[in-house]
Amino acid sequence: MSDRYVKVKIQVEDMKSLGGEEGGVDAEERRSAAGSPPAPVSPGPASVTRAAGRDASNASILCAHRVTGRSQLGKDAKNSCGKRTSDASLRGSAVAAHVGKHSNRLGHERALLHIRGTGKILQGKLETNGNYVNTHPSQNQQETRREDGFKVGRKRRPVTVDISKAKTSLEALRLSIRQLKWKEFPLGRRAPCDIYWHGVSFHDNDRVVSGQVNKFPGMIEMLRKINLSRAVRTMQELFPEEYDFYPRSWILPEECQQFSTQIRMLKENDATLNPTFIVKPDGGSQGDGIYLIRDPGDLKPMVGSQAKQAVVQEYIQKPLLIDKLKFDIRLYVLLKSLEPLEIYIAKEGLTRFCTEPYQEPSQKNLSHVFMHLTNYSLNVHSGNFVHSDSQSTGSKRTLSSVLYRLAAKGVDIKKVWSDIIALVIKTAVAVVPELRVYHQADIPPGKPGPTCFQILGFDILLMKNLKPVLLEVNSNPSMRIEHEQEMAPGVFEYVPSPVDEEVKVGVIRDTLRLMDPGHSHGGGAPEMRSPDEGALPSLCLKQVYPKYTKQFNYLRLVERIAALFIRFLGVKGNMRLGPTAFRTFIRTCKLSNSNFSMASVDILYIDITRRWSGTTPDSREAALHCFLISFFDLQSL
């Protein structure tokens, strides 16, 4: 067998191993499925996984074709292959004889893995950079080379993490850093750190100009209830069947009259209908200010004050119950990058239970918050709240324990996961366009700044028919690993919560592992991992995008329109598009016609801008929406 063929065969097998999933379940998870709960049922629609597998196979063949002319790499592969099949004593002598000869092994492999002319995702760690795709050897490949006696690279320095702004996530973050054997800086430091962990906002520390920050600029604003509703509603108008997972919503006070009219007409058409609605303050959190109504006339006055802006949504009256209790799912999602868009979902999450048996809403029980609202911060003050060290009992449980119970009843957990994944990806696609606008305003192209990532908290309700419904998305989900406990009447203290620690420490630790600068794709080979890191469990975060890009890429229409908006802003760091810039956009893209003059374009855009500027306290937030409305209005002329 020729040297060249040996190298090609090894590389093809390595590349196939990156995409070797079947039906959305990893091989390791399949091996453990028989004796463990299905929580770590790995997210992945079967149809999407098959498409991703085809991409990986095609990329593997392409990679094999590229390396057939590299004789030196073939020789390296032959030596490596021979060492894999020799016994332990021969392996030791081979190491002694060839350590100098193979000192440039990493350089050869790096050259091998620069594949020109493809942007396919190979289900491994990979990033497109111009016309090249840079991948890195998997952990198993690195461990194999260590077993063979080769040094992958010099011993790396510890990753540095600034935790001075971590706030309530501090304890979970510290545990994660210790498990990784990285270095924390509780008070910050003058020299730049590799990672900055902010507790609330990207702007917690405005002096960060390099490294990585765990917040995106604009995320807080984008995920406020009104802005999230607007973003999803835009997508509902374009793709109504794809975005039916979000309840019908109205923005108060601006749509108060519209809400009243629509509900009156609904009841006139069907007298048996008596829907319930839930009112959520725009800036509220932890259940504060939420209340239920059955008639628009029951809305509390909302005149004048910005703080009283709210969203009113149709209440889901038939939720799935466990132990006769309503519950929701807190799912942790990592937005790793905007360009390219990368989304990871945690395989484990939390379920938060109400503390009063559920009854469908009636005029008598609308005020029973412990029955209708799943917020932990509310129910923890109920006398029925159960703190438990077990993951499968109590008022807060792991998602895996709930899925295990559902599976025992015959529920298709794989289908549930598939629907949840689709919900998460579609929601991200809806909010990313405006998030890009915020990002370029704070970190314009060419300006020094950090790269960003963020953990989001998706609150999802399962209906009785197992359809997932999006309740809201939290930009700052609680990462506290303690819970409040009443030690004496009226006296509460924080005590350790095993359930929270199990889930949240894993999410933070594996987020850090994914953002490890030593494993970045900046063109150089990664430094050698610490020997202690090899003892860590497999990642609890599962990539779902761009892994499933073929299924959902067509939904990114608004993102492409947002790219046009950014292109014509003109001034770097700006978020407002004036009439002159809008006119330039119309002319450049040749969207006007003989029946629609430039003066008419100005009038259209100014009118829309004025209407929107009165509906939001920050005109920057309305800029992209004005552009979108004007864009679609022009297409209809």
PDB file of C-alpha atoms in Angstrom, residues 213-473:
ATOM      1  CA  VAL A 213     -16.642  39.299  26.457  1.00  0.00           C
ATOM      2  CA  ASN A 214     -19.602  37.142  27.455  1.00  0.00           C
ATOM      3  CA  LYS A 215     -22.156  39.764  26.365  1.00  0.00           C
ATOM      4  CA  PHE A 216     -23.230  41.221  23.028  1.00  0.00           C
ATOM      5  CA  PRO A 217     -23.915  44.948  22.777  1.00  0.00           C
ATOM      6  CA  GLY A 218     -27.641  45.525  22.414  1.00  0.00           C
ATOM      7  CA  MET A 219     -28.723  42.113  23.711  1.00  0.00           C
ATOM      8  CA  ILE A 220     -30.527  43.546  26.734  1.00  0.00           C
ATOM      9  CA  GLU A 221     -32.454  45.984  24.545  1.00  0.00           C
ATOM     10  CA  MET A 222     -33.177  43.377  21.866  1.00  0.00           C
ATOM     11  CA  LEU A 223     -34.662  40.840  24.293  1.00  0.00           C
ATOM     12  CA  ARG A 224     -36.935  43.215  26.152  1.00  0.00           C
ATOM     13  CA  LYS A 225     -40.458  41.934  25.759  1.00  0.00           C
ATOM     14  CA  ILE A 226     -41.603  44.603  23.292  1.00  0.00           C
ATOM     15  CA  ASN A 227     -38.590  44.349  20.987  1.00  0.00           C
ATOM     16  CA  LEU A 228     -38.664  40.553  21.031  1.00  0.00           C
ATOM     17  CA  SER A 229     -42.369  40.604  20.160  1.00  0.00           C
ATOM     18  CA  ARG A 230     -41.776  43.017  17.286  1.00  0.00           C
ATOM     19  CA  ALA A 231     -38.939  40.920  15.907  1.00  0.00           C
ATOM     20  CA  VAL A 232     -40.943  37.691  16.049  1.00  0.00           C
ATOM     21  CA  ARG A 233     -44.049  39.347  14.628  1.00  0.00           C
ATOM     22  CA  THR A 234     -42.037  40.567  11.634  1.00  0.00           C
ATOM     23  CA  MET A 235     -41.091  36.963  10.974  1.00  0.00           C
ATOM     24  CA  GLN A 236     -44.675  35.806  11.560  1.00  0.00           C
ATOM     25  CA  GLU A 237     -45.827  38.124   8.760  1.00  0.00           C
ATOM     26  CA  LEU A 238     -43.227  36.646   6.406  1.00  0.00           C
ATOM     27  CA  PHE A 239     -43.352  33.002   7.560  1.00  0.00           C
ATOM     28  CA  PRO A 240     -46.608  32.491   9.510  1.00  0.00           C
ATOM     29  CA  GLU A 241     -46.433  28.691   9.641  1.00  0.00           C
ATOM     30  CA  GLU A 242     -42.804  28.652  10.795  1.00  0.00           C
ATOM     31  CA  TYR A 243     -43.369  31.100  13.658  1.00  0.00           C
ATOM     32  CA  ASP A 244     -46.577  29.751  15.162  1.00  0.00           C
ATOM     33  CA  PHE A 245     -44.727  28.891  18.411  1.00  0.00           C
ATOM     34  CA  TYR A 246     -45.091  32.440  19.753  1.00  0.00           C
ATOM     35  CA  PRO A 247     -48.459  33.492  21.253  1.00  0.00           C
ATOM     36  CA  ARG A 248     -50.454  36.291  19.677  1.00  0.00           C
ATOM     37  CA  SER A 249     -49.211  39.543  21.167  1.00  0.00           C
ATOM     38  CA  TRP A 250     -50.099  43.214  21.334  1.00  0.00           C
ATOM     39  CA  ILE A 251     -47.885  46.100  22.441  1.00  0.00           C
ATOM     40  CA  LEU A 252     -49.336  48.462  25.034  1.00  0.00           C
ATOM     41  CA  PRO A 253     -50.326  51.242  25.113  1.00  0.00           C
ATOM     42  CA  GLU A 254     -49.891  51.856  21.347  1.00  0.00           C
ATOM     43  CA  GLU A 255     -51.967  48.820  20.294  1.00  0.00           C
ATOM     44  CA  CYS A 256     -54.501  48.963  23.108  1.00  0.00           C
ATOM     45  CA  GLN A 257     -57.350  49.938  20.790  1.00  0.00           C
ATOM     46  CA  GLN A 258     -56.386  47.303  18.259  1.00  0.00           C
ATOM     47  CA  PHE A 259     -56.320  44.678  21.027  1.00  0.00           C
ATOM     48  CA  SER A 260     -59.782  45.641  22.262  1.00  0.00           C
ATOM     49  CA  THR A 261     -61.254  45.621  18.753  1.00  0.00           C
ATOM     50  CA  GLN A 262     -59.824  42.241  17.791  1.00  0.00           C
ATOM     51  CA  ILE A 263     -60.991  40.541  20.988  1.00  0.00           C
ATOM     52  CA  ARG A 264     -64.482  42.003  20.677  1.00  0.00           C
ATOM     53  CA  MET A 265     -64.747  40.738  17.086  1.00  0.00           C
ATOM     54  CA  LEU A 266     -63.428  37.337  18.131  1.00  0.00           C
ATOM     55  CA  LYS A 267     -66.124  36.943  20.771  1.00  0.00           C
ATOM     56  CA  GLU A 268     -68.842  38.196  18.412  1.00  0.00           C
ATOM     57  CA  ASN A 269     -67.908  35.515  15.877  1.00  0.00           C
ATOM     58  CA  ASP A 270     -67.885  32.751  18.490  1.00  0.00           C
ATOM     59  CA  ALA A 271     -69.781  33.404  21.723  1.00  0.00           C
ATOM     60  CA  THR A 272     -68.322  30.263  23.337  1.00  0.00           C
ATOM     61  CA  LEU A 273     -64.796  31.678  23.219  1.00  0.00           C
ATOM     62  CA  ASN A 274     -63.573  33.244  26.411  1.00  0.00           C
ATOM     63  CA  PRO A 275     -59.784  33.547  26.084  1.00  0.00           C
ATOM     64  CA  THR A 276     -57.441  34.611  28.840  1.00  0.00           C
ATOM     65  CA  PHE A 277     -54.535  37.020  28.395  1.00  0.00           C
ATOM     66  CA  ILE A 278     -51.346  37.620  30.331  1.00  0.00           C
ATOM     67  CA  VAL A 279     -49.921  41.128  30.674  1.00  0.00           C
ATOM     68  CA  LYS A 280     -46.124  41.477  31.043  1.00  0.00           C
ATOM     69  CA  PRO A 281     -44.367  44.806  31.727  1.00  0.00           C
ATOM     70  CA  ASP A 282     -41.717  45.519  29.096  1.00  0.00           C
ATOM     71  CA  GLY A 283     -38.886  45.902  31.583  1.00  0.00           C
ATOM     72  CA  GLY A 284     -40.201  43.461  34.177  1.00  0.00           C
ATOM     73  CA  SER A 285     -38.309  40.467  35.490  1.00  0.00           C
ATOM     74  CA  GLN A 286     -38.817  37.611  37.952  1.00  0.00           C
ATOM     75  CA  GLY A 287     -42.582  37.788  37.505  1.00  0.00           C
ATOM     76  CA  ASP A 288     -42.830  41.376  38.733  1.00  0.00           C
ATOM     77  CA  GLY A 289     -45.945  43.181  37.517  1.00  0.00           C
ATOM     78  CA  ILE A 290     -47.432  40.215  35.592  1.00  0.00           C
ATOM     79  CA  TYR A 291     -51.193  39.707  35.786  1.00  0.00           C
ATOM     80  CA  LEU A 292     -53.996  37.859  33.964  1.00  0.00           C
ATOM     81  CA  ILE A 293     -57.139  39.335  32.399  1.00  0.00           C
ATOM     82  CA  ARG A 294     -60.147  37.967  30.512  1.00  0.00           C
ATOM     83  CA  ASP A 295     -61.412  41.246  29.087  1.00  0.00           C
ATOM     84  CA  PRO A 296     -59.561  44.231  27.543  1.00  0.00           C
ATOM     85  CA  GLY A 297     -61.439  46.463  29.939  1.00  0.00           C
ATOM     86  CA  ASP A 298     -59.488  44.906  32.819  1.00  0.00           C
ATOM     87  CA  LEU A 299     -56.194  46.398  31.597  1.00  0.00           C
ATOM     88  CA  LYS A 300     -54.584  48.634  34.172  1.00  0.00           C
ATOM     89  CA  PRO A 301     -54.094  52.264  33.108  1.00  0.00           C
ATOM     90  CA  MET A 302     -50.907  52.742  31.032  1.00  0.00           C
ATOM     91  CA  VAL A 303     -50.945  56.369  30.032  1.00  0.00           C
ATOM     92  CA  GLY A 304     -47.819  58.483  29.794  1.00  0.00           C
ATOM     93  CA  SER A 305     -45.209  56.556  31.728  1.00  0.00           C
ATOM     94  CA  GLN A 306     -42.518  54.713  29.785  1.00  0.00           C
ATOM     95  CA  ALA A 307     -42.176  52.235  32.661  1.00  0.00           C
ATOM     96  CA  LYS A 308     -45.755  51.089  32.047  1.00  0.00           C
ATOM     97  CA  GLN A 309     -45.204  49.872  28.524  1.00  0.00           C
ATOM     98  CA  ALA A 310     -46.123  46.218  28.305  1.00  0.00           C
ATOM     99  CA  VAL A 311     -46.921  43.260  26.113  1.00  0.00           C
ATOM    100  CA  VAL A 312     -50.241  41.437  26.363  1.00  0.00           C
ATOM    101  CA  GLN A 313     -50.260  37.856  25.103  1.00  0.00           C
ATOM    102  CA  GLU A 314     -52.757  35.095  24.647  1.00  0.00           C
ATOM    103  CA  TYR A 315     -52.489  32.788  27.669  1.00  0.00           C
ATOM    104  CA  ILE A 316     -51.846  29.073  26.997  1.00  0.00           C
ATOM    105  CA  GLN A 317     -54.786  27.425  28.753  1.00  0.00           C
ATOM    106  CA  LYS A 318     -53.885  23.774  28.169  1.00  0.00           C
ATOM    107  CA  PRO A 319     -50.300  23.236  29.326  1.00  0.00           C
ATOM    108  CA  LEU A 320     -48.706  19.844  29.877  1.00  0.00           C
ATOM    109  CA  LEU A 321     -48.947  18.897  33.553  1.00  0.00           C
ATOM    110  CA  ILE A 322     -46.745  16.713  35.744  1.00  0.00           C
ATOM    111  CA  ASP A 323     -48.044  15.790  39.185  1.00  0.00           C
ATOM    112  CA  LYS A 324     -51.023  18.029  38.320  1.00  0.00           C
ATOM    113  CA  LEU A 325     -48.667  21.033  38.278  1.00  0.00           C
ATOM    114  CA  LYS A 326     -47.866  23.452  35.484  1.00  0.00           C
ATOM    115  CA  PHE A 327     -44.158  23.849  34.695  1.00  0.00           C
ATOM    116  CA  ASP A 328     -41.852  25.501  32.207  1.00  0.00           C
ATOM    117  CA  ILE A 329     -38.402  24.700  30.836  1.00  0.00           C
ATOM    118  CA  ARG A 330     -35.371  26.942  31.268  1.00  0.00           C
ATOM    119  CA  LEU A 331     -33.074  26.000  28.401  1.00  0.00           C
ATOM    120  CA  TYR A 332     -29.593  27.489  28.133  1.00  0.00           C
ATOM    121  CA  VAL A 333     -28.475  28.551  24.660  1.00  0.00           C
ATOM    122  CA  LEU A 334     -25.009  29.795  23.715  1.00  0.00           C
ATOM    123  CA  LEU A 335     -24.823  32.358  20.933  1.00  0.00           C
ATOM    124  CA  LYS A 336     -21.153  31.807  20.142  1.00  0.00           C
ATOM    125  CA  SER A 337     -20.836  34.122  17.157  1.00  0.00           C
ATOM    126  CA  LEU A 338     -22.844  36.393  14.880  1.00  0.00           C
ATOM    127  CA  GLU A 339     -20.544  36.060  11.873  1.00  0.00           C
ATOM    128  CA  PRO A 340     -20.750  33.238  11.123  1.00  0.00           C
ATOM    129  CA  LEU A 341     -23.904  32.541  13.109  1.00  0.00           C
ATOM    130  CA  GLU A 342     -23.152  29.793  15.654  1.00  0.00           C
ATOM    131  CA  ILE A 343     -25.717  28.484  18.126  1.00  0.00           C
ATOM    132  CA  TYR A 344     -25.290  25.794  20.790  1.00  0.00           C
ATOM    133  CA  ILE A 345     -27.990  24.272  23.017  1.00  0.00           C
ATOM    134  CA  ALA A 346     -27.340  22.750  26.438  1.00  0.00           C
ATOM    135  CA  LYS A 347     -28.411  19.117  26.610  1.00  0.00           C
ATOM    136  CA  GLU A 348     -29.460  19.618  30.231  1.00  0.00           C
ATOM    137  CA  GLY A 349     -31.747  22.317  31.561  1.00  0.00           C
ATOM    138  CA  LEU A 350     -34.082  23.142  34.434  1.00  0.00           C
ATOM    139  CA  THR A 351     -37.820  22.712  34.900  1.00  0.00           C
ATOM    140  CA  ARG A 352     -39.568  25.132  37.260  1.00  0.00           C
ATOM    141  CA  PHE A 353     -42.884  24.007  38.762  1.00  0.00           C
ATOM    142  CA  CYS A 354     -45.844  25.909  40.079  1.00  0.00           C
ATOM    143  CA  THR A 355     -46.702  25.196  43.697  1.00  0.00           C
ATOM    144  CA  GLU A 356     -50.489  24.982  43.411  1.00  0.00           C
ATOM    145  CA  PRO A 357     -52.383  22.354  41.338  1.00  0.00           C
ATOM    146  CA  TYR A 358     -53.368  23.766  37.968  1.00  0.00           C
ATOM    147  CA  GLN A 359     -56.898  24.666  36.959  1.00  0.00           C
ATOM    148  CA  GLU A 360     -57.896  26.358  33.724  1.00  0.00           C
ATOM    149  CA  PRO A 361     -58.221  30.099  34.303  1.00  0.00           C
ATOM    150  CA  SER A 362     -61.523  31.462  35.491  1.00  0.00           C
ATOM    151  CA  GLN A 363     -62.568  34.790  36.919  1.00  0.00           C
ATOM    152  CA  LYS A 364     -62.161  33.328  40.412  1.00  0.00           C
ATOM    153  CA  ASN A 365     -58.572  32.080  40.087  1.00  0.00           C
ATOM    154  CA  LEU A 366     -56.912  34.691  37.851  1.00  0.00           C
ATOM    155  CA  SER A 367     -55.004  36.110  40.814  1.00  0.00           C
ATOM    156  CA  HIS A 368     -53.580  32.726  41.901  1.00  0.00           C
ATOM    157  CA  VAL A 369     -49.984  33.333  40.845  1.00  0.00           C
ATOM    158  CA  PHE A 370     -48.732  30.047  42.338  1.00  0.00           C
ATOM    159  CA  MET A 371     -51.082  28.206  39.971  1.00  0.00           C
ATOM    160  CA  HIS A 372     -50.524  30.140  36.738  1.00  0.00           C
ATOM    161  CA  LEU A 373     -46.996  31.583  36.878  1.00  0.00           C
ATOM    162  CA  THR A 374     -43.962  29.322  36.812  1.00  0.00           C
ATOM    163  CA  ASN A 375     -41.440  31.991  37.852  1.00  0.00           C
ATOM    164  CA  TYR A 376     -39.074  30.574  40.461  1.00  0.00           C
ATOM    165  CA  SER A 377     -38.720  33.971  42.162  1.00  0.00           C
ATOM    166  CA  LEU A 378     -42.477  33.940  42.864  1.00  0.00           C
ATOM    167  CA  ASN A 379     -43.028  30.304  43.790  1.00  0.00           C
ATOM    168  CA  VAL A 380     -40.042  30.144  46.137  1.00  0.00           C
ATOM    169  CA  HIS A 381     -42.095  32.231  48.567  1.00  0.00           C
ATOM    170  CA  SER A 382     -44.986  29.760  48.500  1.00  0.00           C
ATOM    171  CA  GLY A 383     -45.493  27.562  51.524  1.00  0.00           C
ATOM    172  CA  ASN A 384     -45.746  24.587  49.138  1.00  0.00           C
ATOM    173  CA  PHE A 385     -42.336  25.152  47.529  1.00  0.00           C
ATOM    174  CA  VAL A 386     -40.175  22.046  47.896  1.00  0.00           C
ATOM    175  CA  HIS A 387     -36.382  22.358  48.014  1.00  0.00           C
ATOM    176  CA  SER A 388     -34.857  19.031  47.102  1.00  0.00           C
ATOM    177  CA  ASP A 389     -31.343  17.699  46.621  1.00  0.00           C
ATOM    178  CA  SER A 390     -32.776  15.185  44.163  1.00  0.00           C
ATOM    179  CA  GLN A 391     -32.824  16.060  40.481  1.00  0.00           C
ATOM    180  CA  SER A 392     -36.212  14.397  39.920  1.00  0.00           C
ATOM    181  CA  THR A 393     -38.294  15.769  42.803  1.00  0.00           C
ATOM    182  CA  GLY A 394     -39.126  19.149  44.251  1.00  0.00           C
ATOM    183  CA  SER A 395     -40.239  22.418  42.728  1.00  0.00           C
ATOM    184  CA  LYS A 396     -37.110  22.736  40.589  1.00  0.00           C
ATOM    185  CA  ARG A 397     -35.891  19.667  38.689  1.00  0.00           C
ATOM    186  CA  THR A 398     -33.544  18.818  35.866  1.00  0.00           C
ATOM    187  CA  LEU A 399     -34.943  18.674  32.361  1.00  0.00           C
ATOM    188  CA  SER A 400     -33.597  15.123  32.033  1.00  0.00           C
ATOM    189  CA  SER A 401     -35.750  13.876  34.896  1.00  0.00           C
ATOM    190  CA  VAL A 402     -38.879  15.288  33.247  1.00  0.00           C
ATOM    191  CA  LEU A 403     -37.969  13.827  29.850  1.00  0.00           C
ATOM    192  CA  TYR A 404     -37.383  10.465  31.504  1.00  0.00           C
ATOM    193  CA  ARG A 405     -40.890  10.494  32.948  1.00  0.00           C
ATOM    194  CA  LEU A 406     -42.383  11.508  29.608  1.00  0.00           C
ATOM    195  CA  ALA A 407     -40.437   8.800  27.797  1.00  0.00           C
ATOM    196  CA  ALA A 408     -41.741   6.238  30.274  1.00  0.00           C
ATOM    197  CA  LYS A 409     -45.238   7.247  29.203  1.00  0.00           C
ATOM    198  CA  GLY A 410     -44.413   6.691  25.539  1.00  0.00           C
ATOM    199  CA  VAL A 411     -43.697  10.274  24.519  1.00  0.00           C
ATOM    200  CA  ASP A 412     -41.412  10.653  21.493  1.00  0.00           C
ATOM    201  CA  ILE A 413     -38.636  12.645  23.189  1.00  0.00           C
ATOM    202  CA  LYS A 414     -36.663  12.920  19.975  1.00  0.00           C
ATOM    203  CA  LYS A 415     -39.594  14.740  18.358  1.00  0.00           C
ATOM    204  CA  VAL A 416     -39.903  17.069  21.369  1.00  0.00           C
ATOM    205  CA  TRP A 417     -36.194  17.919  21.133  1.00  0.00           C
ATOM    206  CA  SER A 418     -36.462  18.473  17.398  1.00  0.00           C
ATOM    207  CA  ASP A 419     -39.321  20.960  17.875  1.00  0.00           C
ATOM    208  CA  ILE A 420     -37.427  22.780  20.634  1.00  0.00           C
ATOM    209  CA  ILE A 421     -34.331  23.085  18.459  1.00  0.00           C
ATOM    210  CA  ALA A 422     -36.400  24.553  15.630  1.00  0.00           C
ATOM    211  CA  LEU A 423     -37.952  27.061  18.059  1.00  0.00           C
ATOM    212  CA  VAL A 424     -34.526  28.162  19.324  1.00  0.00           C
ATOM    213  CA  ILE A 425     -32.988  28.568  15.866  1.00  0.00           C
ATOM    214  CA  LYS A 426     -36.002  30.450  14.493  1.00  0.00           C
ATOM    215  CA  THR A 427     -36.031  32.801  17.494  1.00  0.00           C
ATOM    216  CA  ALA A 428     -32.317  33.504  17.078  1.00  0.00           C
ATOM    217  CA  VAL A 429     -32.844  34.173  13.369  1.00  0.00           C
ATOM    218  CA  ALA A 430     -35.540  36.713  14.314  1.00  0.00           C
ATOM    219  CA  VAL A 431     -33.393  38.725  16.760  1.00  0.00           C
ATOM    220  CA  VAL A 432     -29.998  38.544  15.031  1.00  0.00           C
ATOM    221  CA  PRO A 433     -30.701  41.207  12.335  1.00  0.00           C
ATOM    222  CA  GLU A 434     -31.175  44.022  14.854  1.00  0.00           C
ATOM    223  CA  LEU A 435     -28.438  42.579  17.053  1.00  0.00           C
ATOM    224  CA  ARG A 436     -26.039  43.050  14.140  1.00  0.00           C
ATOM    225  CA  VAL A 437     -27.018  46.722  13.984  1.00  0.00           C
ATOM    226  CA  TYR A 438     -26.242  47.184  17.680  1.00  0.00           C
ATOM    227  CA  HIS A 439     -22.974  45.303  17.268  1.00  0.00           C
ATOM    228  CA  GLN A 440     -21.683  47.490  14.448  1.00  0.00           C
ATOM    229  CA  ALA A 441     -22.674  50.601  16.421  1.00  0.00           C
ATOM    230  CA  ASP A 442     -20.506  49.619  19.406  1.00  0.00           C
ATOM    231  CA  ILE A 443     -17.774  47.761  17.521  1.00  0.00           C
ATOM    232  CA  PRO A 444     -17.661  49.221  13.985  1.00  0.00           C
ATOM    233  CA  PRO A 445     -15.574  47.400  11.386  1.00  0.00           C
ATOM    234  CA  GLY A 446     -11.937  48.346  11.811  1.00  0.00           C
ATOM    235  CA  LYS A 447     -12.358  49.595  15.378  1.00  0.00           C
ATOM    236  CA  PRO A 448     -10.472  47.742  18.134  1.00  0.00           C
ATOM    237  CA  GLY A 449     -12.816  45.722  20.257  1.00  0.00           C
ATOM    238  CA  PRO A 450     -13.415  42.328  21.815  1.00  0.00           C
ATOM    239  CA  THR A 451     -15.224  39.404  20.273  1.00  0.00           C
ATOM    240  CA  CYS A 452     -18.534  38.529  21.905  1.00  0.00           C
ATOM    241  CA  PHE A 453     -20.523  35.501  22.970  1.00  0.00           C
ATOM    242  CA  GLN A 454     -23.504  35.112  25.300  1.00  0.00           C
ATOM    243  CA  ILE A 455     -25.511  32.554  27.240  1.00  0.00           C
ATOM    244  CA  LEU A 456     -29.265  33.109  26.861  1.00  0.00           C
ATOM    245  CA  GLY A 457     -32.108  31.631  28.890  1.00  0.00           C
ATOM    246  CA  PHE A 458     -35.052  30.403  26.786  1.00  0.00           C
ATOM    247  CA  ASP A 459     -38.260  29.937  28.764  1.00  0.00           C
ATOM    248  CA  ILE A 460     -40.385  27.329  26.992  1.00  0.00           C
ATOM    249  CA  LEU A 461     -43.784  25.891  27.853  1.00  0.00           C
ATOM    250  CA  LEU A 462     -44.941  22.507  26.590  1.00  0.00           C
ATOM    251  CA  MET A 463     -48.594  22.390  25.641  1.00  0.00           C
ATOM    252  CA  LYS A 464     -50.732  19.358  26.393  1.00  0.00           C
ATOM    253  CA  ASN A 465     -50.154  18.177  22.813  1.00  0.00           C
ATOM    254  CA  LEU A 466     -46.355  18.514  23.457  1.00  0.00           C
ATOM    255  CA  LYS A 467     -45.941  21.504  21.159  1.00  0.00           C
ATOM    256  CA  PRO A 468     -43.316  23.912  22.600  1.00  0.00           C
ATOM    257  CA  VAL A 469     -44.303  27.553  23.039  1.00  0.00           C
ATOM    258  CA  LEU A 470     -41.828  30.390  23.573  1.00  0.00           C
ATOM    259  CA  LEU A 471     -42.640  32.455  26.654  1.00  0.00           C
ATOM    260  CA  GLU A 472     -39.621  34.788  26.606  1.00  0.00           C
ATOM    261  CA  VAL A 473     -35.856  34.924  26.206  1.00  0.00           C
TER     262      VAL A 473
END
